[in-house]
Amino acid sequence: MPNSPEHLEQPEHLEHPERPRRVTIDRDGPLLVEGPVEVVGDDGTVSVSSRFTVAICTCRRSRTYPWCDTSHRRRVKQHEDKPVPPETDDQNPEASS
């Protein structure tokens, strides 16, 4: 019966509630999630990590997606001008000895 005492007991995982998982958002980087975690992709694949903190890719450039591999560090922000190539001695006559 739904109202019997055995049905009023909470499942074991609810008897000792943990504090909420913390997710840290980095505007130019990954989501940092306190682990362990299971990440379910849009195609239904499940990725599991038991690390104490995991970095979830948000730029979708990671070769290890859904985990961040710092590929976001190599991208140029859309609102910035094109990167200036480093100067060489041929381009900067003052740099010669």
PDB file of C-alpha atoms in Angstrom:
ATOM      1  CA  MET A   1       0.000   0.000   0.000  1.00  0.00           C
ATOM      2  CA  PRO A   2       1.313   3.444  -0.836  1.00  0.00           C
ATOM      3  CA  ASN A   3       0.683   4.823   2.682  1.00  0.00           C
ATOM      4  CA  SER A   4       2.161   1.923   4.601  1.00  0.00           C
ATOM      5  CA  PRO A   5       5.253   2.682   6.745  1.00  0.00           C
ATOM      6  CA  GLU A   6       7.593   0.783   4.435  1.00  0.00           C
ATOM      7  CA  HIS A   7       6.553   3.033   1.538  1.00  0.00           C
ATOM      8  CA  LEU A   8       7.081   6.184   3.607  1.00  0.00           C
ATOM      9  CA  GLU A   9      10.755   5.420   4.088  1.00  0.00           C
ATOM     10  CA  GLN A  10      13.040   7.334   1.788  1.00  0.00           C
ATOM     11  CA  PRO A  11      15.462   5.517  -0.483  1.00  0.00           C
ATOM     12  CA  GLU A  12      18.925   5.146   1.006  1.00  0.00           C
ATOM     13  CA  HIS A  13      20.462   7.832  -1.227  1.00  0.00           C
ATOM     14  CA  LEU A  14      17.923  10.369   0.122  1.00  0.00           C
ATOM     15  CA  GLU A  15      18.351   9.481   3.812  1.00  0.00           C
ATOM     16  CA  HIS A  16      21.791  11.077   3.904  1.00  0.00           C
ATOM     17  CA  PRO A  17      21.529  13.950   1.460  1.00  0.00           C
ATOM     18  CA  GLU A  18      24.818  15.285   0.165  1.00  0.00           C
ATOM     19  CA  ARG A  19      25.406  18.942  -0.385  1.00  0.00           C
ATOM     20  CA  PRO A  20      24.625  20.110  -3.921  1.00  0.00           C
ATOM     21  CA  ARG A  21      27.312  19.630  -6.560  1.00  0.00           C
ATOM     22  CA  ARG A  22      29.218  22.801  -7.276  1.00  0.00           C
ATOM     23  CA  VAL A  23      29.572  23.903 -10.902  1.00  0.00           C
ATOM     24  CA  THR A  24      31.963  26.749 -11.684  1.00  0.00           C
ATOM     25  CA  ILE A  25      31.386  28.647 -14.918  1.00  0.00           C
ATOM     26  CA  ASP A  26      34.368  30.157 -16.727  1.00  0.00           C
ATOM     27  CA  ARG A  27      33.332  32.549 -19.497  1.00  0.00           C
ATOM     28  CA  ASP A  28      36.319  31.644 -21.678  1.00  0.00           C
ATOM     29  CA  GLY A  29      36.808  28.071 -20.576  1.00  0.00           C
ATOM     30  CA  PRO A  30      35.181  24.865 -19.398  1.00  0.00           C
ATOM     31  CA  LEU A  31      32.554  24.150 -16.782  1.00  0.00           C
ATOM     32  CA  LEU A  32      34.280  22.859 -13.657  1.00  0.00           C
ATOM     33  CA  VAL A  33      32.125  20.266 -11.918  1.00  0.00           C
ATOM     34  CA  GLU A  34      32.840  18.598  -8.600  1.00  0.00           C
ATOM     35  CA  GLY A  35      33.085  14.886  -9.246  1.00  0.00           C
ATOM     36  CA  PRO A  36      32.580  12.070  -9.522  1.00  0.00           C
ATOM     37  CA  VAL A  37      30.285  12.632 -12.496  1.00  0.00           C
ATOM     38  CA  GLU A  38      28.424  10.926 -15.300  1.00  0.00           C
ATOM     39  CA  VAL A  39      27.966  13.060 -18.401  1.00  0.00           C
ATOM     40  CA  VAL A  40      25.234  12.051 -20.841  1.00  0.00           C
ATOM     41  CA  GLY A  41      25.854  13.312 -24.377  1.00  0.00           C
ATOM     42  CA  ASP A  42      23.182  14.425 -26.813  1.00  0.00           C
ATOM     43  CA  ASP A  43      23.611  11.094 -28.610  1.00  0.00           C
ATOM     44  CA  GLY A  44      23.015   9.164 -25.374  1.00  0.00           C
ATOM     45  CA  THR A  45      26.624   8.155 -24.724  1.00  0.00           C
ATOM     46  CA  VAL A  46      27.631   8.206 -21.076  1.00  0.00           C
ATOM     47  CA  SER A  47      31.097   9.378 -20.021  1.00  0.00           C
ATOM     48  CA  VAL A  48      32.173   8.708 -16.441  1.00  0.00           C
ATOM     49  CA  SER A  49      34.900  10.332 -14.358  1.00  0.00           C
ATOM     50  CA  SER A  50      35.764   9.659 -10.731  1.00  0.00           C
ATOM     51  CA  ARG A  51      38.077  12.679 -10.408  1.00  0.00           C
ATOM     52  CA  PHE A  52      37.346  15.157  -7.612  1.00  0.00           C
ATOM     53  CA  THR A  53      36.825  17.930 -10.193  1.00  0.00           C
ATOM     54  CA  VAL A  54      36.256  17.580 -13.917  1.00  0.00           C
ATOM     55  CA  ALA A  55      36.409  20.146 -16.708  1.00  0.00           C
ATOM     56  CA  ILE A  56      33.518  19.876 -19.159  1.00  0.00           C
ATOM     57  CA  CYS A  57      34.230  21.336 -22.603  1.00  0.00           C
ATOM     58  CA  THR A  58      31.932  24.170 -23.696  1.00  0.00           C
ATOM     59  CA  CYS A  59      33.706  25.216 -26.918  1.00  0.00           C
ATOM     60  CA  ARG A  60      33.242  21.769 -28.547  1.00  0.00           C
ATOM     61  CA  ARG A  61      36.800  21.859 -29.926  1.00  0.00           C
ATOM     62  CA  SER A  62      38.182  19.305 -27.508  1.00  0.00           C
ATOM     63  CA  ARG A  63      39.615  16.129 -28.972  1.00  0.00           C
ATOM     64  CA  THR A  64      38.527  14.377 -25.771  1.00  0.00           C
ATOM     65  CA  TYR A  65      34.965  15.775 -25.724  1.00  0.00           C
ATOM     66  CA  PRO A  66      33.066  16.022 -23.371  1.00  0.00           C
ATOM     67  CA  TRP A  67      36.225  16.542 -21.303  1.00  0.00           C
ATOM     68  CA  CYS A  68      38.173  19.763 -21.786  1.00  0.00           C
ATOM     69  CA  ASP A  69      41.654  19.443 -23.309  1.00  0.00           C
ATOM     70  CA  THR A  70      42.330  23.238 -23.222  1.00  0.00           C
ATOM     71  CA  SER A  71      41.566  23.674 -26.935  1.00  0.00           C
ATOM     72  CA  HIS A  72      39.687  26.851 -25.972  1.00  0.00           C
ATOM     73  CA  ARG A  73      43.052  28.496 -25.248  1.00  0.00           C
ATOM     74  CA  ARG A  74      43.996  28.278 -28.937  1.00  0.00           C
ATOM     75  CA  ARG A  75      40.871  29.891 -30.347  1.00  0.00           C
ATOM     76  CA  VAL A  76      40.670  33.575 -31.200  1.00  0.00           C
ATOM     77  CA  LYS A  77      37.785  35.430 -29.631  1.00  0.00           C
ATOM     78  CA  GLN A  78      35.293  36.625 -32.219  1.00  0.00           C
ATOM     79  CA  HIS A  79      35.261  40.217 -30.991  1.00  0.00           C
ATOM     80  CA  GLU A  80      39.047  40.592 -31.148  1.00  0.00           C
ATOM     81  CA  ASP A  81      41.067  41.554 -34.207  1.00  0.00           C
ATOM     82  CA  LYS A  82      43.126  38.936 -35.949  1.00  0.00           C
ATOM     83  CA  PRO A  83      46.214  37.992 -33.959  1.00  0.00           C
ATOM     84  CA  VAL A  84      49.389  39.798 -34.923  1.00  0.00           C
ATOM     85  CA  PRO A  85      52.183  37.413 -35.938  1.00  0.00           C
ATOM     86  CA  PRO A  86      55.339  37.647 -33.841  1.00  0.00           C
ATOM     87  CA  GLU A  87      58.009  39.969 -35.178  1.00  0.00           C
ATOM     88  CA  THR A  88      61.116  38.518 -36.733  1.00  0.00           C
ATOM     89  CA  ASP A  89      64.483  40.213 -37.163  1.00  0.00           C
ATOM     90  CA  ASP A  90      63.673  40.755 -40.865  1.00  0.00           C
ATOM     91  CA  GLN A  91      60.551  42.733 -39.984  1.00  0.00           C
ATOM     92  CA  ASN A  92      62.085  44.797 -37.197  1.00  0.00           C
ATOM     93  CA  PRO A  93      65.359  46.495 -38.243  1.00  0.00           C
ATOM     94  CA  GLU A  94      65.854  47.911 -34.732  1.00  0.00           C
ATOM     95  CA  ALA A  95      66.156  44.373 -33.357  1.00  0.00           C
ATOM     96  CA  SER A  96      69.423  43.764 -35.233  1.00  0.00           C
ATOM     97  CA  SER A  97      72.655  44.198 -33.295  1.00  0.00           C
TER      98      SER A  97
END
